[in-house]
Amino acid sequence: MGSVMIMAGGTGGHIFPALAVAERLRVAGHEVFWLGSSQGLETKLVPEYRFPLEVLPIAGIRSTSITRKLQAPGQMARALFKASRIIKERRPKVALGMGGFAAGPGGLIAWKHKIPLVIHEQNSIPGMTNRWLSRLATKIYQAFPDSFPASKNAQVCGNPVRQEIIDLPDPKQRWQGRGTSPLRLLILGGSQGAKILNETVPKALTLLPNNLNIQIRHQTGTATLELAQAAYKSHGIDAQVVPFIHNMAEAYGWADLAIARAGALTLAELAAAGLGSLLIPFPYAVDDHQTHNAAWLVKAQAAHLLPQNTLTAESLAQALQPYIQDRTQALKLAQAAREQAQTTATETIAEACTELATIKKHLF
C-alpha cells in the first residue's frame, strides 16, 4: 500500500487526531511513520501506539524572544537537512500534515520531492504552519467552514476522533439509571493543564448549596497536578485529580457535564460523545482561535461560554447551579452536542492518503 509520513506534534490537539488517522491507515495496510519534534508530547504518546518516530531539532519560531528569533534560521536549516535525510531514507508515498513544529520542514521537503502533501487544520483559524503549507498542499481539509479562503478549495470534514468515543451510546441512553444521583462533572484542562481551572473550580464548588453533591474528575496536566490536589483538599472537596486521562471514552461516557478549554479536539470529542459543556477558552491562544472554536457549540446551544477575563468562582458557581439542580438541562446540552458530531473525518483523510499513495510523481 505504500508508506505514509504523518507530521503532527506539540500538543494533544494535534497528536490525537493524527493518531486516529494513523490507526486507520495501518489497518488499511499502509506502513506509517511519524515525524515530530524532539520537545513535543509526541515523543511520549506516539511510541505507545507503536508507530516509528523520527524527530527534528525544532521548536516554535513564532516568538517575541529576540534570542529565539536569532536562533530560528539555524534551527530551521538543521530541521530541513534532517527532514531531507529522513524522507530520502524512508521514501514515503504521501505526507500528511496535521499541525505542529515538524510539519513545516517536513511538508516543505515532501513537496520538494514531489510527494503528495495532505494537510488538515483542526482550528477555526489556521496555524502558521498550515497557512504556509496550504500553498504547497495537494489536498486541504478543514474542521470548520471558512478556515481557509475559498480559493484553497478546502474540504470541510470535521476533526478526527477516536472510534471508541464515536461508539458511545446516545446521551439519553447513558443517563438512564442516574436519576437523582450526584451530578458527574468532568474538568478538562488540556494536555498542558489550565491553572485558572485548578484554582477556580474548587472554590466555585464551595459556593454551591451544601445539598448539591457533585462527583468530580479533574484532568490537570502534569505541571499543575499537585497544586490542583492541594486546592481541592484545602476546600474539603473529594475529587479524583489526575494529570492525564488515558481512556477518554470512558470519562466522557461517565460524565454529565464538562468544564473545559475550547481546543478543537476537545470540542470534536464533546460533540462525538454527546456531552454538554461550560467552555473557558484560553485567551492567549494564537489569534484567539479557541474563542472562535467555541462559537460552534455555543451557537448550537450545546455549550455555555465563560470568557476567562470575567471568570470568577461566583460566576462559575452561578453557571453550574441550573445543571446541578435540574439534570435534564445538562441532558439537553448533551443531545445538542451529539447533533453537531462529525464522525467521518478519520475515514475521509485516510482515504485521501490511500488514493494519493498510488500517484507516481515523487522523485524516488
Coordinates of C-alpha atoms in Angstrom, one line a residue:
M1 CA 0.0 0.0 0.0
G2 CA 3.0 2.4 0.4
S3 CA 4.4 4.3 3.3
V4 CA 2.7 7.4 4.8
M5 CA 4.6 10.0 6.8
I6 CA 2.5 11.7 9.4
M7 CA 3.6 15.1 10.7
A8 CA 1.9 16.2 13.9
G9 CA 3.1 17.2 17.3
G10 CA 3.4 19.6 20.2
T11 CA 0.1 19.1 22.0
G12 CA -2.6 16.5 22.2
G13 CA -4.8 18.7 19.9
H14 CA -2.5 17.8 17.0
I15 CA -1.4 14.4 18.0
F16 CA -4.6 12.6 18.9
P17 CA -6.5 13.4 15.6
A18 CA -3.3 12.3 13.7
L19 CA -3.2 9.0 15.7
A20 CA -6.8 8.3 14.8
V21 CA -5.9 8.6 11.1
A22 CA -2.6 6.7 11.6
E23 CA -4.5 3.8 13.1
R24 CA -7.0 3.7 10.1
L25 CA -4.1 3.8 7.7
R26 CA -2.3 1.0 9.5
V27 CA -5.5 -1.2 9.3
A28 CA -5.7 -0.4 5.6
G29 CA -2.2 -1.9 5.1
H30 CA 0.0 1.2 5.0
E31 CA 3.3 1.5 6.7
V32 CA 3.1 4.6 8.8
F33 CA 5.9 6.6 10.4
W34 CA 5.8 9.8 12.4
L35 CA 7.8 13.0 12.0
G36 CA 7.7 15.1 15.1
S37 CA 9.8 17.5 17.2
S38 CA 12.2 16.5 19.9
Q39 CA 10.4 18.6 22.5
G40 CA 6.7 17.7 21.9
L41 CA 4.3 15.4 23.6
E42 CA 4.6 13.1 20.6
T43 CA 7.9 11.7 22.0
K44 CA 5.8 10.1 24.8
L45 CA 2.5 9.3 23.0
V46 CA 3.5 8.0 19.6
P47 CA 5.7 5.1 20.8
E48 CA 2.8 3.9 23.0
Y49 CA 0.8 3.4 19.8
R50 CA 3.8 1.5 18.2
F51 CA 4.5 3.9 15.3
P52 CA 8.1 4.6 14.4
L53 CA 9.0 8.1 15.4
E54 CA 11.6 10.4 13.8
V55 CA 12.2 13.8 15.4
L56 CA 13.5 17.1 14.1
P57 CA 15.5 19.6 16.2
I58 CA 12.9 22.3 16.0
A59 CA 10.6 24.3 18.4
G60 CA 8.2 27.2 17.8
I61 CA 9.6 30.0 15.7
R62 CA 6.7 32.4 16.3
S63 CA 8.1 34.1 19.4
T64 CA 8.6 37.5 20.9
S65 CA 12.0 36.5 22.3
I66 CA 14.9 38.1 20.5
T67 CA 17.1 35.1 21.2
R68 CA 14.6 32.7 19.8
K69 CA 14.2 34.8 16.7
L70 CA 18.0 34.9 16.2
Q71 CA 18.2 31.1 16.6
A72 CA 15.3 30.4 14.3
P73 CA 17.1 30.4 10.9
G74 CA 19.8 28.0 12.0
Q75 CA 17.2 25.8 13.7
M76 CA 15.1 25.7 10.6
A77 CA 18.1 24.9 8.4
R78 CA 19.1 21.9 10.7
A79 CA 15.5 20.7 10.7
L80 CA 15.2 20.9 6.9
F81 CA 18.5 19.0 6.5
K82 CA 17.4 16.2 8.8
A83 CA 13.9 16.1 7.2
S84 CA 15.5 15.6 3.8
R85 CA 17.7 12.8 5.1
I86 CA 14.7 11.0 6.7
I87 CA 12.5 11.3 3.7
K88 CA 15.2 10.0 1.3
E89 CA 15.7 7.0 3.6
R90 CA 12.0 6.3 4.4
R91 CA 10.6 7.2 0.9
P92 CA 7.0 7.9 1.9
K93 CA 4.4 7.9 -0.9
V94 CA 2.3 10.5 0.9
A95 CA 2.9 13.1 3.6
L96 CA 0.1 14.1 6.0
G97 CA 0.5 17.3 8.0
M98 CA -1.8 17.9 11.0
G99 CA -0.1 20.8 12.7
G100 CA 3.0 21.2 15.0
F101 CA 6.5 22.4 14.5
A102 CA 7.8 19.5 12.5
A103 CA 5.1 19.8 9.8
G104 CA 6.7 22.9 8.3
P105 CA 10.1 21.5 7.3
G106 CA 8.7 18.0 6.7
G107 CA 6.0 19.3 4.4
L108 CA 8.4 21.6 2.5
I109 CA 10.8 18.7 1.9
A110 CA 8.0 16.4 0.9
W111 CA 6.8 18.9 -1.6
K112 CA 10.3 19.4 -3.0
H113 CA 10.5 15.7 -3.7
K114 CA 7.0 15.8 -5.3
I115 CA 5.4 13.7 -2.6
P116 CA 1.7 14.4 -2.4
L117 CA 1.0 16.6 0.6
V118 CA -2.3 16.5 2.5
I119 CA -2.9 18.9 5.4
H120 CA -5.7 19.1 7.9
E121 CA -6.5 22.2 10.0
Q122 CA -8.2 21.4 13.3
N123 CA -8.9 25.0 14.4
S124 CA -11.3 27.7 13.1
I125 CA -8.3 29.9 12.4
P126 CA -5.3 28.1 10.7
G127 CA -2.0 27.9 12.4
M128 CA 1.1 29.4 10.8
T129 CA 2.5 26.1 9.6
N130 CA -0.7 25.1 7.8
R131 CA -1.1 28.6 6.3
W132 CA 2.3 28.1 4.8
L133 CA 1.7 24.6 3.7
S134 CA -1.6 25.4 2.1
R135 CA 0.3 26.9 -0.8
L136 CA 2.0 23.6 -1.5
A137 CA -0.6 21.0 -0.5
T138 CA -2.2 18.6 -2.9
K139 CA -5.4 18.4 -0.7
I140 CA -6.5 20.6 2.1
Y141 CA -9.0 19.6 4.8
Q142 CA -10.5 21.8 7.5
A143 CA -12.6 21.1 10.6
F144 CA -14.6 24.3 10.4
P145 CA -16.1 26.1 7.4
D146 CA -14.1 29.1 6.1
S147 CA -10.9 28.4 7.9
F148 CA -9.1 28.8 4.6
P149 CA -10.1 31.1 1.8
A150 CA -12.5 29.7 -0.9
S151 CA -9.6 29.8 -3.4
K152 CA -7.9 27.0 -1.5
N153 CA -10.8 24.6 -2.2
A154 CA -10.5 23.1 1.3
Q155 CA -13.0 20.4 2.2
V156 CA -14.8 20.6 5.5
C157 CA -14.6 17.2 7.3
G158 CA -14.6 17.9 11.0
N159 CA -11.8 16.6 13.3
P160 CA -10.7 13.0 13.5
V161 CA -12.0 11.5 16.7
R162 CA -11.1 8.1 18.2
Q163 CA -13.6 5.4 17.3
E164 CA -14.3 4.4 20.9
I165 CA -15.7 7.9 21.6
I166 CA -17.9 7.9 18.5
D167 CA -19.2 4.5 19.6
L168 CA -20.5 5.8 22.9
P169 CA -24.3 5.3 23.4
D170 CA -26.7 8.2 22.9
P171 CA -26.7 10.6 25.9
K172 CA -30.3 9.8 26.8
Q173 CA -29.4 6.1 27.0
R174 CA -26.4 6.9 29.2
W175 CA -28.5 9.0 31.5
Q176 CA -30.8 6.1 32.3
G177 CA -30.4 4.9 35.9
R178 CA -28.6 8.1 37.1
G179 CA -31.8 9.5 38.5
T180 CA -31.1 11.8 41.4
S181 CA -27.5 10.7 42.0
P182 CA -24.9 13.4 42.2
L183 CA -24.0 15.3 39.0
R184 CA -20.9 13.9 37.4
L185 CA -18.6 16.8 36.5
L186 CA -15.6 16.3 34.2
I187 CA -13.0 19.1 34.2
L188 CA -10.5 19.1 31.3
G189 CA -7.5 21.4 31.4
G190 CA -6.0 20.0 28.2
S191 CA -2.6 18.3 27.8
Q192 CA -0.8 21.3 29.2
G193 CA -3.3 22.0 32.1
A194 CA -5.1 25.2 33.0
K195 CA -4.2 27.0 36.1
I196 CA -7.3 29.0 36.3
L197 CA -9.5 25.9 36.3
N198 CA -7.4 24.4 39.1
E199 CA -7.9 27.5 41.2
T200 CA -11.4 28.5 40.3
V201 CA -13.4 25.2 40.2
P202 CA -12.7 24.1 43.8
K203 CA -13.6 27.5 45.1
A204 CA -16.8 27.6 43.0
L205 CA -17.9 24.3 44.3
T206 CA -17.8 25.6 47.9
L207 CA -20.3 28.4 46.9
L208 CA -23.0 25.9 45.9
P209 CA -25.6 24.9 48.4
N210 CA -24.5 22.0 50.7
N211 CA -27.1 19.7 49.4
L212 CA -25.9 19.9 45.8
N213 CA -23.5 16.9 45.8
I214 CA -21.2 16.6 42.8
Q215 CA -18.7 13.9 41.7
I216 CA -15.5 15.3 40.3
R217 CA -13.0 14.1 37.8
H218 CA -10.3 16.7 37.1
Q219 CA -7.6 16.4 34.5
T220 CA -4.9 18.9 35.2
G221 CA -1.8 18.2 33.1
T222 CA 1.5 17.2 34.8
A223 CA 2.8 20.6 35.8
T224 CA -0.1 21.7 38.0
L225 CA -1.2 18.4 39.4
E226 CA -0.1 18.9 43.0
L227 CA -1.5 22.5 43.1
A228 CA -4.9 21.3 42.0
Q229 CA -4.9 18.4 44.5
A230 CA -4.0 20.9 47.2
A231 CA -6.8 23.3 46.2
Y232 CA -9.4 20.6 46.5
K233 CA -8.0 19.4 49.8
S234 CA -8.0 22.9 51.2
H235 CA -11.7 23.3 50.4
G236 CA -12.6 19.9 51.8
I237 CA -13.7 18.5 48.4
D238 CA -13.2 14.9 47.5
A239 CA -12.2 14.8 43.8
Q240 CA -10.4 12.4 41.5
V241 CA -7.5 14.6 40.2
V242 CA -5.2 13.1 37.5
P243 CA -2.6 14.6 35.2
F244 CA -3.8 12.7 32.1
I245 CA -6.9 10.6 31.2
H246 CA -5.9 7.6 29.1
N247 CA -9.4 6.3 28.5
M248 CA -11.3 9.4 27.3
A249 CA -14.2 7.4 26.0
E250 CA -14.9 6.1 29.5
A251 CA -14.6 9.5 31.0
Y252 CA -17.0 11.1 28.5
G253 CA -19.4 8.3 29.0
W254 CA -19.3 8.7 32.8
A255 CA -19.8 12.5 32.8
D256 CA -23.0 14.5 32.9
L257 CA -21.3 17.9 32.2
A258 CA -17.8 19.1 31.3
I259 CA -15.8 22.2 32.1
A260 CA -13.1 22.6 29.5
R261 CA -10.9 24.8 27.4
A262 CA -12.0 25.1 23.8
G263 CA -9.3 23.3 21.9
A264 CA -10.5 21.9 18.6
L265 CA -10.0 18.3 19.6
T266 CA -11.8 18.7 22.9
L267 CA -14.8 20.2 21.1
A268 CA -14.9 17.5 18.5
E269 CA -14.8 14.8 21.2
L270 CA -17.5 16.5 23.3
A271 CA -19.8 16.6 20.2
A272 CA -19.0 13.0 19.2
A273 CA -19.5 11.8 22.8
G274 CA -22.7 13.9 23.3
L275 CA -21.6 15.8 26.3
G276 CA -22.6 19.4 27.2
S277 CA -20.0 21.8 28.5
L278 CA -19.1 25.1 30.1
L279 CA -16.3 26.4 27.9
I280 CA -13.5 28.7 29.1
P281 CA -11.3 29.4 26.0
F282 CA -7.6 30.0 26.6
P283 CA -7.4 33.8 25.9
Y284 CA -3.8 33.8 24.9
A285 CA -4.1 31.2 22.1
V286 CA -2.7 32.3 18.8
D287 CA -5.3 34.5 17.1
D288 CA -7.7 33.8 19.9
H289 CA -8.7 30.7 18.0
Q290 CA -10.2 28.9 21.0
T291 CA -12.9 31.6 21.3
H292 CA -13.7 31.2 17.6
N293 CA -13.7 27.4 18.1
A294 CA -16.2 27.6 21.0
A295 CA -18.7 29.6 18.9
W296 CA -19.6 26.4 17.0
L297 CA -21.0 24.6 20.0
V298 CA -22.3 27.7 21.7
K299 CA -24.3 28.7 18.7
A300 CA -25.8 25.1 18.6
Q301 CA -26.9 25.5 22.3
A302 CA -24.6 22.6 23.2
A303 CA -22.3 24.7 25.4
H304 CA -22.2 27.8 27.6
L305 CA -19.3 30.3 27.1
L306 CA -17.5 31.7 30.1
P307 CA -14.7 34.1 29.0
Q308 CA -11.7 33.9 31.2
N309 CA -11.3 37.6 31.7
T310 CA -14.7 37.7 33.5
L311 CA -14.5 34.3 35.2
T312 CA -14.8 34.2 39.0
A313 CA -15.7 31.5 41.4
E314 CA -19.0 33.2 41.8
S315 CA -19.8 33.3 38.1
L316 CA -18.8 29.7 37.6
A317 CA -21.0 28.6 40.6
Q318 CA -23.9 30.5 39.1
A319 CA -23.3 28.9 35.7
L320 CA -23.2 25.4 37.2
Q321 CA -26.2 25.6 39.5
P322 CA -29.0 25.2 36.9
Y323 CA -27.5 22.0 35.6
I324 CA -26.9 20.6 39.1
Q325 CA -30.5 21.4 40.2
D326 CA -32.1 20.0 37.0
R327 CA -30.2 17.3 35.3
T328 CA -32.4 17.5 32.3
Q329 CA -30.8 20.8 31.4
A330 CA -27.4 19.0 31.2
L331 CA -29.1 16.3 29.0
K332 CA -30.4 19.0 26.6
L333 CA -26.9 20.3 26.2
A334 CA -25.6 16.8 25.6
Q335 CA -28.2 16.0 23.0
A336 CA -27.5 19.2 21.2
A337 CA -23.8 18.4 21.2
R338 CA -24.4 15.0 19.7
E339 CA -26.3 16.5 16.9
Q340 CA -23.2 18.5 15.9
A341 CA -21.0 15.4 15.7
Q342 CA -19.0 14.9 12.6
T343 CA -17.7 11.4 12.6
T344 CA -16.3 10.7 9.2
A345 CA -13.1 12.9 9.3
T346 CA -10.8 10.0 10.0
E347 CA -12.1 7.9 7.1
T348 CA -12.1 10.9 4.7
I349 CA -8.5 11.8 5.4
A350 CA -7.2 8.2 5.4
E351 CA -9.0 7.6 2.0
A352 CA -7.3 10.7 0.5
C353 CA -3.9 9.4 1.6
T354 CA -4.6 6.0 0.2
E355 CA -5.7 7.5 -3.1
L356 CA -2.7 9.7 -3.4
A357 CA -0.3 6.9 -2.5
T358 CA -0.9 5.4 -5.9
I359 CA 0.3 8.5 -7.8
K360 CA 3.8 8.1 -9.1
K361 CA 5.0 11.7 -9.0
H362 CA 7.7 11.5 -6.3
L363 CA 11.4 11.6 -7.3
F364 CA 12.3 8.2 -6.0

